[in-house]
């Protein structure tokens, strides 16, 4: 998606949920709705951020004490996405995101989105915020949910003409974003405003920041 071409300089691959899109309330509500299907007690945002991990069935194992069965996983996954779709309408972009996207683009640098959110729902959502033109490409997940972003990152970067992995920085809110970056030889900066606690992010070994403005400044520094 998009008609821009990659700049010779630094490139940012943005995560969507919990990074550019501030959807924490919808995420925790959807998670608790999914838990309710198995009779699990609801958890707080703090508990979620301390325990959440990818792949998602592993996260459920931390709370169930065992991996969910295939039938349980399908039920929880369907419940999560139904609730999330209903409640995401009350969520907006993270504070300052639009200005940061505009500034990065106006400096002649390129950027894209890679999300594990369903592709056919992600694209109109990004378009609805009026920010589509800032990105070389917007890719959501195709195929089953619950896996790692790493294999999707390989395809995403391969589709970006003129973008070098060595000049690319992935900005996301999950340890899995850093794993995906490492898979392709890119760098990563992790943001504490989404699904992971600072403590869990700091164990990954990449820069951890509290605002998107800090994330962009760090991306500029390490991709220079």
mmCIF file of C-alpha atoms in Angstrom:
data_model
loop_
_atom_site.group_PDB
_atom_site.id
_atom_site.type_symbol
_atom_site.label_atom_id
_atom_site.label_comp_id
_atom_site.label_asym_id
_atom_site.label_seq_id
_atom_site.Cartn_x
_atom_site.Cartn_y
_atom_site.Cartn_z
ATOM 1 C CA UNK A 1 0.000 0.000 0.000
ATOM 2 C CA UNK A 2 1.254 3.471 -0.768
ATOM 3 C CA UNK A 3 3.209 4.924 -3.674
ATOM 4 C CA UNK A 4 6.292 6.274 -1.903
ATOM 5 C CA UNK A 5 9.727 4.782 -2.560
ATOM 6 C CA UNK A 6 12.266 4.015 0.127
ATOM 7 C CA UNK A 7 14.655 6.765 1.069
ATOM 8 C CA UNK A 8 18.363 5.993 1.135
ATOM 9 C CA UNK A 9 18.440 6.803 4.844
ATOM 10 C CA UNK A 10 16.842 5.398 7.959
ATOM 11 C CA UNK A 11 13.563 3.485 7.865
ATOM 12 C CA UNK A 12 11.145 2.822 10.741
ATOM 13 C CA UNK A 13 8.871 -0.220 10.834
ATOM 14 C CA UNK A 14 6.105 0.760 13.247
ATOM 15 C CA UNK A 15 4.035 -1.655 15.270
ATOM 16 C CA UNK A 16 0.339 -0.733 15.429
ATOM 17 C CA UNK A 17 -1.498 -2.060 18.493
ATOM 18 C CA UNK A 18 -0.157 -0.517 21.685
ATOM 19 C CA UNK A 19 2.359 1.596 19.764
ATOM 20 C CA UNK A 20 0.859 3.959 17.179
ATOM 21 C CA UNK A 21 -2.666 2.904 18.184
ATOM 22 C CA UNK A 22 -3.396 3.429 21.892
ATOM 23 C CA UNK A 23 -5.812 0.548 22.389
ATOM 24 C CA UNK A 24 -4.882 -0.713 25.865
ATOM 25 C CA UNK A 25 -8.437 -0.425 27.220
ATOM 26 C CA UNK A 26 -9.884 -2.455 24.342
ATOM 27 C CA UNK A 27 -7.099 -5.038 24.646
ATOM 28 C CA UNK A 28 -7.559 -5.660 28.371
ATOM 29 C CA UNK A 29 -11.346 -5.768 28.008
ATOM 30 C CA UNK A 30 -11.093 -8.252 25.143
ATOM 31 C CA UNK A 31 -8.601 -10.367 27.095
ATOM 32 C CA UNK A 32 -10.928 -10.545 30.093
ATOM 33 C CA UNK A 33 -13.888 -11.387 27.854
ATOM 34 C CA UNK A 34 -11.831 -14.272 26.431
ATOM 35 C CA UNK A 35 -10.835 -15.406 29.929
ATOM 36 C CA UNK A 36 -14.491 -15.359 30.961
ATOM 37 C CA UNK A 37 -15.234 -18.061 28.400
ATOM 38 C CA UNK A 38 -13.092 -20.464 30.452
ATOM 39 C CA UNK A 39 -14.230 -19.190 33.831
ATOM 40 C CA UNK A 40 -10.971 -17.374 34.545
ATOM 41 C CA UNK A 41 -11.066 -14.319 36.786
ATOM 42 C CA UNK A 42 -10.395 -10.962 35.103
ATOM 43 C CA UNK A 43 -6.915 -9.467 35.353
ATOM 44 C CA UNK A 44 -5.758 -5.877 35.690
ATOM 45 C CA UNK A 45 -3.745 -3.946 33.126
ATOM 46 C CA UNK A 46 -0.708 -4.235 35.405
ATOM 47 C CA UNK A 47 -1.063 -8.030 35.576
ATOM 48 C CA UNK A 48 -1.537 -8.199 31.819
ATOM 49 C CA UNK A 49 1.586 -6.166 31.106
ATOM 50 C CA UNK A 50 3.638 -8.302 33.519
ATOM 51 C CA UNK A 51 2.475 -11.628 32.063
ATOM 52 C CA UNK A 52 1.747 -11.010 28.381
ATOM 53 C CA UNK A 53 3.971 -12.810 25.896
ATOM 54 C CA UNK A 54 4.046 -14.117 22.334
ATOM 55 C CA UNK A 55 2.991 -16.629 21.123
ATOM 56 C CA UNK A 56 -0.351 -15.828 22.765
ATOM 57 C CA UNK A 57 -1.229 -19.415 23.795
ATOM 58 C CA UNK A 58 1.861 -19.252 26.030
ATOM 59 C CA UNK A 59 0.342 -16.178 27.717
ATOM 60 C CA UNK A 60 -2.850 -18.151 28.370
ATOM 61 C CA UNK A 61 -0.731 -21.006 29.755
ATOM 62 C CA UNK A 62 0.716 -18.646 32.369
ATOM 63 C CA UNK A 63 -2.816 -18.010 33.642
ATOM 64 C CA UNK A 64 -4.395 -21.439 33.112
ATOM 65 C CA UNK A 65 -1.433 -23.415 34.354
ATOM 66 C CA UNK A 66 -1.522 -25.357 31.079
ATOM 67 C CA UNK A 67 -1.744 -24.671 27.380
ATOM 68 C CA UNK A 68 -5.335 -24.189 26.169
ATOM 69 C CA UNK A 69 -6.769 -26.979 24.055
ATOM 70 C CA UNK A 70 -7.366 -26.243 20.372
ATOM 71 C CA UNK A 71 -11.072 -25.802 21.070
ATOM 72 C CA UNK A 72 -10.394 -23.461 23.999
ATOM 73 C CA UNK A 73 -7.928 -21.427 21.949
ATOM 74 C CA UNK A 74 -10.404 -21.019 19.091
ATOM 75 C CA UNK A 75 -13.152 -19.942 21.496
ATOM 76 C CA UNK A 76 -10.934 -17.445 23.318
ATOM 77 C CA UNK A 77 -9.459 -16.084 20.089
ATOM 78 C CA UNK A 78 -12.904 -15.554 18.539
ATOM 79 C CA UNK A 79 -14.224 -13.914 21.718
ATOM 80 C CA UNK A 80 -11.181 -11.649 21.957
ATOM 81 C CA UNK A 81 -11.506 -10.399 18.375
ATOM 82 C CA UNK A 82 -15.266 -9.900 18.597
ATOM 83 C CA UNK A 83 -14.952 -7.806 21.759
ATOM 84 C CA UNK A 84 -11.925 -5.901 20.459
ATOM 85 C CA UNK A 85 -13.660 -4.971 17.190
ATOM 86 C CA UNK A 86 -16.621 -3.579 19.140
ATOM 87 C CA UNK A 87 -14.483 -1.511 21.511
ATOM 88 C CA UNK A 88 -11.588 -0.308 19.358
ATOM 89 C CA UNK A 89 -13.819 2.521 18.081
ATOM 90 C CA UNK A 90 -13.286 4.298 21.388
ATOM 91 C CA UNK A 91 -9.490 4.264 20.971
ATOM 92 C CA UNK A 92 -7.261 6.765 19.180
ATOM 93 C CA UNK A 93 -3.694 7.276 18.067
ATOM 94 C CA UNK A 94 -1.014 7.612 20.722
ATOM 95 C CA UNK A 95 -0.396 11.225 21.739
ATOM 96 C CA UNK A 96 2.015 12.953 19.366
ATOM 97 C CA UNK A 97 2.020 10.110 16.828
ATOM 98 C CA UNK A 98 0.748 12.162 13.883
ATOM 99 C CA UNK A 99 3.380 14.872 14.350
ATOM 100 C CA UNK A 100 6.154 12.283 14.621
ATOM 101 C CA UNK A 101 5.019 10.521 11.444
ATOM 102 C CA UNK A 102 4.879 13.818 9.574
ATOM 103 C CA UNK A 103 8.283 14.894 10.869
ATOM 104 C CA UNK A 104 10.012 11.646 9.937
ATOM 105 C CA UNK A 105 8.535 11.738 6.443
ATOM 106 C CA UNK A 106 9.271 15.441 5.879
ATOM 107 C CA UNK A 107 12.923 14.758 6.732
ATOM 108 C CA UNK A 108 13.056 12.497 3.667
ATOM 109 C CA UNK A 109 13.045 9.244 5.608
ATOM 110 C CA UNK A 110 10.712 6.316 5.060
ATOM 111 C CA UNK A 111 8.440 4.313 7.338
ATOM 112 C CA UNK A 112 5.974 1.440 7.249
ATOM 113 C CA UNK A 113 3.597 -0.493 9.505
ATOM 114 C CA UNK A 114 3.789 -4.192 10.293
ATOM 115 C CA UNK A 115 1.104 -5.440 12.646
ATOM 116 C CA UNK A 116 -0.181 -8.790 13.812
ATOM 117 C CA UNK A 117 -3.685 -7.335 13.584
ATOM 118 C CA UNK A 118 -5.773 -8.761 10.729
ATOM 119 C CA UNK A 119 -4.676 -7.117 7.461
ATOM 120 C CA UNK A 120 -8.148 -6.513 6.043
ATOM 121 C CA UNK A 121 -9.179 -4.688 9.232
ATOM 122 C CA UNK A 122 -5.883 -2.857 9.766
ATOM 123 C CA UNK A 123 -5.750 -1.085 6.394
ATOM 124 C CA UNK A 124 -9.123 0.725 6.658
ATOM 125 C CA UNK A 125 -8.365 1.582 10.292
ATOM 126 C CA UNK A 126 -5.079 3.282 9.347
ATOM 127 C CA UNK A 127 -6.802 4.978 6.409
ATOM 128 C CA UNK A 128 -9.562 6.226 8.698
ATOM 129 C CA UNK A 129 -7.026 8.140 10.809
ATOM 130 C CA UNK A 130 -5.780 9.931 7.682
ATOM 131 C CA UNK A 131 -2.180 8.755 8.076
ATOM 132 C CA UNK A 132 -1.924 6.230 5.225
ATOM 133 C CA UNK A 133 0.154 8.526 3.016
ATOM 134 C CA UNK A 134 3.031 8.550 5.509
ATOM 135 C CA UNK A 135 3.855 4.869 4.906
ATOM 136 C CA UNK A 136 5.541 2.964 2.112
ATOM 137 C CA UNK A 137 3.516 -0.077 3.084
ATOM 138 C CA UNK A 138 0.944 -1.170 5.662
ATOM 139 C CA UNK A 139 0.929 -4.905 6.387
ATOM 140 C CA UNK A 140 -1.306 -6.722 8.826
ATOM 141 C CA UNK A 141 -1.435 -10.388 9.652
ATOM 142 C CA UNK A 142 -2.582 -12.926 7.118
ATOM 143 C CA UNK A 143 -3.122 -16.499 8.249
ATOM 144 C CA UNK A 144 -3.813 -17.812 11.771
ATOM 145 C CA UNK A 145 -3.345 -15.675 14.874
ATOM 146 C CA UNK A 146 -1.115 -16.391 17.838
ATOM 147 C CA UNK A 147 2.342 -16.644 16.242
ATOM 148 C CA UNK A 148 5.477 -14.509 16.153
ATOM 149 C CA UNK A 149 6.015 -11.419 14.031
ATOM 150 C CA UNK A 150 9.452 -12.591 12.856
ATOM 151 C CA UNK A 151 8.383 -14.464 9.719
ATOM 152 C CA UNK A 152 6.035 -11.641 8.766
ATOM 153 C CA UNK A 153 8.931 -9.183 9.150
ATOM 154 C CA UNK A 154 10.969 -11.102 6.584
ATOM 155 C CA UNK A 155 8.215 -10.744 3.991
ATOM 156 C CA UNK A 156 7.548 -7.124 4.938
ATOM 157 C CA UNK A 157 11.133 -5.950 4.460
ATOM 158 C CA UNK A 158 11.537 -7.983 1.271
ATOM 159 C CA UNK A 159 8.591 -6.054 -0.199
ATOM 160 C CA UNK A 160 10.087 -2.625 0.608
ATOM 161 C CA UNK A 161 12.105 -1.409 -2.362
ATOM 162 C CA UNK A 162 15.168 0.627 -1.422
ATOM 163 C CA UNK A 163 15.008 -0.128 2.304
ATOM 164 C CA UNK A 164 18.082 -1.701 3.909
ATOM 165 C CA UNK A 165 17.697 -3.881 7.004
ATOM 166 C CA UNK A 166 20.848 -2.358 8.466
ATOM 167 C CA UNK A 167 19.276 1.124 8.360
ATOM 168 C CA UNK A 168 15.909 -0.094 9.664
ATOM 169 C CA UNK A 169 14.592 0.325 13.213
ATOM 170 C CA UNK A 170 11.513 -1.510 14.469
ATOM 171 C CA UNK A 171 9.497 0.477 17.037
ATOM 172 C CA UNK A 172 7.055 -1.595 19.061
ATOM 173 C CA UNK A 173 5.727 -2.336 22.535
ATOM 174 C CA UNK A 174 6.519 -6.052 22.741
ATOM 175 C CA UNK A 175 9.621 -8.185 23.131
ATOM 176 C CA UNK A 176 8.512 -9.996 19.971
ATOM 177 C CA UNK A 177 9.095 -6.787 17.980
ATOM 178 C CA UNK A 178 12.778 -6.959 18.930
ATOM 179 C CA UNK A 179 12.914 -10.666 18.042
ATOM 180 C CA UNK A 180 11.431 -9.853 14.623
ATOM 181 C CA UNK A 181 13.988 -7.078 14.099
ATOM 182 C CA UNK A 182 16.863 -9.382 14.963
ATOM 183 C CA UNK A 183 15.586 -11.992 12.505
ATOM 184 C CA UNK A 184 16.134 -9.598 9.566
ATOM 185 C CA UNK A 185 19.242 -7.790 10.821
ATOM 186 C CA UNK A 186 17.383 -4.627 11.847
ATOM 187 C CA UNK A 187 17.540 -2.749 15.168
ATOM 188 C CA UNK A 188 14.701 -2.233 17.641
ATOM 189 C CA UNK A 189 13.455 0.314 20.151
ATOM 190 C CA UNK A 190 10.766 -0.781 22.599
ATOM 191 C CA UNK A 191 8.054 1.511 23.998
ATOM 192 C CA UNK A 192 6.630 1.030 27.493
ATOM 193 C CA UNK A 193 3.149 2.423 26.784
ATOM 194 C CA UNK A 194 1.641 -0.778 25.398
ATOM 195 C CA UNK A 195 1.398 -4.451 26.281
ATOM 196 C CA UNK A 196 4.662 -5.065 28.176
ATOM 197 C CA UNK A 197 6.030 -3.750 31.447
ATOM 198 C CA UNK A 198 9.364 -1.935 31.442
ATOM 199 C CA UNK A 199 10.912 -4.778 33.447
ATOM 200 C CA UNK A 200 9.997 -7.375 30.827
ATOM 201 C CA UNK A 201 11.187 -5.165 27.968
ATOM 202 C CA UNK A 202 14.523 -4.335 29.574
ATOM 203 C CA UNK A 203 15.461 -7.999 29.564
ATOM 204 C CA UNK A 204 15.566 -8.016 25.759
ATOM 205 C CA UNK A 205 18.752 -5.959 25.465
ATOM 206 C CA UNK A 206 17.554 -3.145 23.201
ATOM 207 C CA UNK A 207 16.773 0.511 24.043
ATOM 208 C CA UNK A 208 13.557 0.945 26.067
ATOM 209 C CA UNK A 209 11.753 4.315 26.110
ATOM 210 C CA UNK A 210 8.600 5.787 27.651
ATOM 211 C CA UNK A 211 7.382 7.962 24.757
ATOM 212 C CA UNK A 212 7.150 7.662 20.993
ATOM 213 C CA UNK A 213 9.135 10.895 20.670
ATOM 214 C CA UNK A 214 12.021 9.224 22.521
ATOM 215 C CA UNK A 215 11.618 6.164 20.302
ATOM 216 C CA UNK A 216 11.955 8.215 17.120
ATOM 217 C CA UNK A 217 14.962 10.118 18.491
ATOM 218 C CA UNK A 218 16.623 6.810 19.370
ATOM 219 C CA UNK A 219 15.786 5.381 15.921
ATOM 220 C CA UNK A 220 17.399 8.407 14.300
ATOM 221 C CA UNK A 221 20.516 7.928 16.408
ATOM 222 C CA UNK A 222 21.039 4.206 15.879
ATOM 223 C CA UNK A 223 20.155 4.162 12.161
ATOM 224 C CA UNK A 224 22.366 7.124 11.276
#
